[in-house]
Coordinates of C-alpha atoms and ligand atoms in Angstrom, one line a residue:
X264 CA -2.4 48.4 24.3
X265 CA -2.9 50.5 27.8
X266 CA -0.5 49.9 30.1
X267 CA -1.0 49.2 34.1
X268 CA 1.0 50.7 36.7
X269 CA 2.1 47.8 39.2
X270 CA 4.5 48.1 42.4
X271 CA 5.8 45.3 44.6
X272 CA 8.8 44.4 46.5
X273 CA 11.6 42.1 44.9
X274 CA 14.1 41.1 46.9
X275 CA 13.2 43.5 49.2
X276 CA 13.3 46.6 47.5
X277 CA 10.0 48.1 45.8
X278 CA 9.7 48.6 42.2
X279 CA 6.9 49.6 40.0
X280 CA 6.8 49.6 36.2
X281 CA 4.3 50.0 33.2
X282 CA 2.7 46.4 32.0
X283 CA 0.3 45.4 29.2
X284 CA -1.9 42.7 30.8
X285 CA -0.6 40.2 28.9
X286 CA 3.0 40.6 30.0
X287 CA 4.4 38.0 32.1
X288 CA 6.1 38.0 35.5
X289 CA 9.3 36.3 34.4
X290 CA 9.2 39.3 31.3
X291 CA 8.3 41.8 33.5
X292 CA 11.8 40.4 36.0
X293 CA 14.0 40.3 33.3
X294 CA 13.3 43.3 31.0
X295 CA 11.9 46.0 33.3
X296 CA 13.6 45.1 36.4
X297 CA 17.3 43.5 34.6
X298 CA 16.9 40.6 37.1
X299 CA 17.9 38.5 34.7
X300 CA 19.0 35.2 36.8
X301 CA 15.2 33.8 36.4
X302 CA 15.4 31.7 33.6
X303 CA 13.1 30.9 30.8
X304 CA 13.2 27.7 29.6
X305 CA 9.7 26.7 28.3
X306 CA 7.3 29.2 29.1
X307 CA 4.5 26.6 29.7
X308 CA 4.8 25.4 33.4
X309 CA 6.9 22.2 32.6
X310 CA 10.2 23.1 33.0
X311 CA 10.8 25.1 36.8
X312 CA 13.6 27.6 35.4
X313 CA 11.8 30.2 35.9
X314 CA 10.7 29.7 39.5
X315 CA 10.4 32.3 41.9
X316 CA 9.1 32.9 45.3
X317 CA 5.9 34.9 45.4
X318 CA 4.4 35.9 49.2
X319 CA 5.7 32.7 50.6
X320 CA 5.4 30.1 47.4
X321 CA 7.0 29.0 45.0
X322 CA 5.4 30.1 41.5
X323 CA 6.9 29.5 38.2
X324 CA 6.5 33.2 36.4
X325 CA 6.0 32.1 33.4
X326 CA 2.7 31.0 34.7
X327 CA 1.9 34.3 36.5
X328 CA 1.0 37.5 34.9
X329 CA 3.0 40.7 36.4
X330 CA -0.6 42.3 37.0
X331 CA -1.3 39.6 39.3
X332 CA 2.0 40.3 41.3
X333 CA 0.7 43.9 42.4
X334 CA 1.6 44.5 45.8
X335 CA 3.5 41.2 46.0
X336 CA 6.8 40.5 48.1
X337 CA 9.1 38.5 45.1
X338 CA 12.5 36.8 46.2
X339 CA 14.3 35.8 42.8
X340 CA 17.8 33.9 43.2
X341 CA 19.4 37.6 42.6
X342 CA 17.8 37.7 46.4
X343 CA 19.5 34.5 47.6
X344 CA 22.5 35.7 49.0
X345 CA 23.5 36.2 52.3
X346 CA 22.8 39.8 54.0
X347 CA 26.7 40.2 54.4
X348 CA 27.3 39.2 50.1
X349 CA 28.4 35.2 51.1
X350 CA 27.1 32.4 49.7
X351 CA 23.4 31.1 51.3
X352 CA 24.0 27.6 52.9
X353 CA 22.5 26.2 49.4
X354 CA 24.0 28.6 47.1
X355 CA 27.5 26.9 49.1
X356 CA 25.9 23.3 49.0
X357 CA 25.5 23.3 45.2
X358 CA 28.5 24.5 44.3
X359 CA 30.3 22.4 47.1
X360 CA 28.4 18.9 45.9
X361 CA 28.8 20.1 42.5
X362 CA 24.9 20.4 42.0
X363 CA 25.0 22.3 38.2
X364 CA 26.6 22.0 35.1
X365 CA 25.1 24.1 32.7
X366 CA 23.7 26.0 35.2
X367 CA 20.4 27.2 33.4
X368 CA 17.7 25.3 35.9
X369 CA 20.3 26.2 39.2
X370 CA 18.1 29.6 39.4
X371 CA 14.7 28.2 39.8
X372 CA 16.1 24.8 41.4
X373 CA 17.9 27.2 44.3
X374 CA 14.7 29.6 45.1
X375 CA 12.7 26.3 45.2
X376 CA 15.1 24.6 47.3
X377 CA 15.0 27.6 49.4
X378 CA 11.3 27.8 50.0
X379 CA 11.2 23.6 50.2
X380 CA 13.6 24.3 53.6
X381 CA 11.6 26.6 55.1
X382 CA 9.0 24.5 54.7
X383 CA 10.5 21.5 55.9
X384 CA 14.0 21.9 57.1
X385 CA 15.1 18.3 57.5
X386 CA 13.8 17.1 54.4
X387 CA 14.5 13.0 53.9
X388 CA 15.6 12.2 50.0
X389 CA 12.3 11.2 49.1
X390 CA 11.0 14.5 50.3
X391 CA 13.4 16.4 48.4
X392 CA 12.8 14.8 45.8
X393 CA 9.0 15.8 45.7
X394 CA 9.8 18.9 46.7
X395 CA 11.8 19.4 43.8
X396 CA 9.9 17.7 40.9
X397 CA 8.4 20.7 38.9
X398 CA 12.1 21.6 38.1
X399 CA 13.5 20.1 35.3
X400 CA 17.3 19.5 35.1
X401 CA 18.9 17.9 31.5
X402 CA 22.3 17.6 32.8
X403 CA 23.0 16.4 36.6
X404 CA 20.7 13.4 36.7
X405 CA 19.6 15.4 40.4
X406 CA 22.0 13.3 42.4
X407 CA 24.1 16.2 43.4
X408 CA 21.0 18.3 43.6
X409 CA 19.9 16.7 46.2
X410 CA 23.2 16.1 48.0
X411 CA 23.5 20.3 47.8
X412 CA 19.8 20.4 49.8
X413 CA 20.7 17.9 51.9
X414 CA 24.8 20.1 52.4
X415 CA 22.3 23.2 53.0
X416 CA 20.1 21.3 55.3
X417 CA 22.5 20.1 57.6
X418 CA 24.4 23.2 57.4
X419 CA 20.8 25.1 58.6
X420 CA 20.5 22.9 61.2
X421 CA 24.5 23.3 62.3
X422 CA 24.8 19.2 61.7
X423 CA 28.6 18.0 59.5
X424 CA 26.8 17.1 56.1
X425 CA 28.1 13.7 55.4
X426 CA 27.9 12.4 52.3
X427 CA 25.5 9.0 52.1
X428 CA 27.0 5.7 50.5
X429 CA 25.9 5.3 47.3
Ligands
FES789 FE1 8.4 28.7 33.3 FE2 9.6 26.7 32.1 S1 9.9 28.8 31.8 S2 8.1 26.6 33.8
FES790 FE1 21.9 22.0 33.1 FE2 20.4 21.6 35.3 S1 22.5 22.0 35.2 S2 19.8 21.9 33.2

């Protein structure tokens, strides 16, 4: 099948690489580029794993062909961390309020959680909740999920996260 030349910027460095049109974005991340901290979990939209941040939103690339990401700016959770190499205030929060276990939805939950702050960056539970319901978790029961983005909210807003009562 002919192949299509596409550039674009992930994580802030440009890249370009030869796609069929069928190929996917979350393919075209983990076996052209090696970025392989996006996930795949279901490849039909359901499950969030796979979420990245696309010009300002957050897509799920399983959903998104890597043709239609030409000339794109792409932030994957490789692109999460701090300029300096430390831990981003969620990447801190979820591992502070224990917000994984297996770790497989943590990529797709963190780069939504990232784009869901700079949207709103005192988000109540509720919203947070929302905000985070096209990613699936099957272990943590999203309790400490939403402690960690409400650890990295405070911590963006330089407020003490205290833990609610439960
Ligand atoms: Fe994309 Fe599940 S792998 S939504
Ligand atoms: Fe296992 Fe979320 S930590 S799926």
């Amino acid at each position: 099948m002919a192949k299509t030349h596409v550039t674009m910027k992930v994580n802030g460095v440009e890249v370009e690489g030869l796609v069929e049109p069928r190929t996917l974005l979350v393919h075209f991340l983990r076996e052209n580029l090696s970025l392989t901290g996006t996930h795949i979990g279901c490849e039909t939209t359901h499950c969030g794993a796979c979420t990245v941040d696309l010009d300002g939103m957050s897509v799920k690339s399983c959903t998104v062909f890597a043709v239609q990401a030409q000339g794109s700016e792409i932030l994957t959770i490789e692109g999460m961390a701090n300029a300096d190499g430390t831990l981003s205030a969620l990447q801190e929060g979820f591992r502070m309020m224990h917000g994984l276990q297996c770790g497989f939805c943590t990529p797709g939950m963190i780069v939504r959680a990232q784009r869901l702050l700079q949207e709103n960056s005192r988000p109540s539970e509720e919203e947070i909740r929302i905000g985070i319901s096209g990613n699936i978790c099957r272990c943590t029961g999203y309790q400490n999920i939403v402690k960690a983005i409400q650890y990295a909210a405070d911590k963006i807003n330089g407020v003490e996260f205290k833990e609610a009562a439960e």
